[in-house]
PDB file of C-alpha atoms in Angstrom:
ATOM      1  CA  MET A 135      24.236 -25.432  71.968  1.00 68.00           C
ATOM      2  CA  PHE A 136      27.119 -27.560  73.254  1.00 71.00           C
ATOM      3  CA  SER A 137      25.653 -30.683  71.686  1.00 80.00           C
ATOM      4  CA  ARG A 138      25.872 -28.946  68.308  1.00 90.00           C
ATOM      5  CA  LEU A 139      29.516 -28.074  68.887  1.00 90.00           C
ATOM      6  CA  GLY A 140      30.232 -31.687  69.774  1.00 90.00           C
ATOM      7  CA  TYR A 141      28.443 -32.844  66.642  1.00 93.00           C
ATOM      8  CA  PHE A 142      30.399 -30.445  64.435  1.00 94.00           C
ATOM      9  CA  ALA A 143      33.686 -31.437  66.067  1.00 92.00           C
ATOM     10  CA  ARG A 144      32.923 -35.135  65.581  1.00 93.00           C
ATOM     11  CA  GLU A 145      31.889 -34.656  61.933  1.00 93.00           C
ATOM     12  CA  THR A 146      34.976 -32.531  61.268  1.00 91.00           C
ATOM     13  CA  THR A 147      37.238 -35.235  62.682  1.00 92.00           C
ATOM     14  CA  ILE A 148      35.543 -37.921  60.598  1.00 94.00           C
ATOM     15  CA  SER A 149      35.799 -35.834  57.416  1.00 91.00           C
ATOM     16  CA  LEU A 150      39.473 -35.056  58.008  1.00 87.00           C
ATOM     17  CA  ARG A 151      40.244 -38.757  58.453  1.00 90.00           C
ATOM     18  CA  ARG A 152      38.323 -39.757  55.329  1.00 92.00           C
ATOM     19  CA  ASN A 153      39.960 -37.099  53.184  1.00 92.00           C
ATOM     20  CA  LEU A 154      43.450 -37.120  54.678  1.00 92.00           C
ATOM     21  CA  LEU A 155      45.254 -36.617  51.363  1.00 94.00           C
ATOM     22  CA  MET A 156      43.129 -33.603  50.418  1.00 93.00           C
ATOM     23  CA  THR A 157      43.562 -32.163  53.910  1.00 90.00           C
ATOM     24  CA  ILE A 158      47.342 -32.435  53.654  1.00 93.00           C
ATOM     25  CA  ALA A 159      47.278 -30.993  50.128  1.00 96.00           C
ATOM     26  CA  GLY A 160      45.221 -28.018  51.311  1.00 94.00           C
ATOM     27  CA  ILE A 161      47.473 -27.353  54.282  1.00 95.00           C
ATOM     28  CA  LEU A 162      50.588 -27.571  52.097  1.00 98.00           C
ATOM     29  CA  THR A 163      49.063 -25.266  49.493  1.00 98.00           C
ATOM     30  CA  VAL A 164      48.226 -22.614  52.066  1.00 98.00           C
ATOM     31  CA  SER A 165      51.649 -22.972  53.725  1.00 98.00           C
ATOM     32  CA  VAL A 166      53.560 -22.602  50.453  1.00 99.00           C
ATOM     33  CA  SER A 167      51.398 -19.647  49.411  1.00 99.00           C
ATOM     34  CA  LEU A 168      51.993 -17.855  52.702  1.00 98.00           C
ATOM     35  CA  ALA A 169      55.734 -18.575  52.554  1.00 98.00           C
ATOM     36  CA  LEU A 170      55.961 -17.194  49.017  1.00 99.00           C
ATOM     37  CA  PHE A 171      53.947 -14.123  49.958  1.00 98.00           C
ATOM     38  CA  GLY A 172      56.144 -13.501  53.005  1.00 98.00           C
ATOM     39  CA  GLY A 173      59.309 -13.959  50.951  1.00 98.00           C
ATOM     40  CA  ILE A 174      58.108 -11.520  48.312  1.00 98.00           C
ATOM     41  CA  MET A 175      57.168  -8.961  50.966  1.00 98.00           C
ATOM     42  CA  LEU A 176      60.573  -9.352  52.629  1.00 98.00           C
ATOM     43  CA  LEU A 177      62.369  -8.961  49.301  1.00 97.00           C
ATOM     44  CA  SER A 178      60.291  -5.868  48.563  1.00 97.00           C
ATOM     45  CA  ARG A 179      61.298  -4.316  51.884  1.00 97.00           C
ATOM     46  CA  TRP A 180      64.980  -5.082  51.245  1.00 96.00           C
ATOM     47  CA  VAL A 181      64.836  -3.508  47.784  1.00 95.00           C
ATOM     48  CA  ASP A 182      63.027  -0.436  49.142  1.00 94.00           C
ATOM     49  CA  HIS A 183      65.557  -0.049  51.954  1.00 92.00           C
ATOM     50  CA  GLY A 184      68.487  -0.411  49.541  1.00 89.00           C
ATOM     51  CA  THR A 185      66.941   2.114  47.165  1.00 89.00           C
ATOM     52  CA  GLN A 186      66.514   4.633  49.984  1.00 87.00           C
ATOM     53  CA  GLN A 187      70.150   4.194  51.008  1.00 85.00           C
ATOM     54  CA  ILE A 188      71.348   4.676  47.439  1.00 85.00           C
ATOM     55  CA  LYS A 189      69.160   7.768  47.010  1.00 83.00           C
ATOM     56  CA  GLY A 190      70.663   9.294  50.144  1.00 76.00           C
ATOM     57  CA  GLY A 191      74.211   8.709  48.907  1.00 78.00           C
ATOM     58  CA  VAL A 192      73.886   9.994  45.339  1.00 76.00           C
ATOM     59  CA  ARG A 193      75.354  13.395  44.616  1.00 79.00           C
ATOM     60  CA  LEU A 194      75.099  15.119  41.272  1.00 79.00           C
ATOM     61  CA  GLU A 195      77.543  17.822  40.210  1.00 85.00           C
ATOM     62  CA  VAL A 196      77.122  19.826  37.035  1.00 87.00           C
ATOM     63  CA  PHE A 197      79.978  21.876  35.583  1.00 88.00           C
ATOM     64  CA  MET A 198      78.975  24.505  33.069  1.00 88.00           C
ATOM     65  CA  THR A 199      81.477  26.458  31.032  1.00 88.00           C
ATOM     66  CA  VAL A 200      80.661  29.474  28.924  1.00 78.00           C
TER      67      VAL A 200
END
């Protein structure tokens, strides 16, 4: 069992060294995607919070004359 783990670790290291550019490109792609997703979620929360504050402060008065 442990010999298999050692084999997989060794093969993973060799593959990462051989394909360094693709490894870096993949890591950067995932990092940028997660950063964009987090930024969009944060912006969504800010907009929702601002909307709730505005809703709480709006008052509507109607004057009717006959």
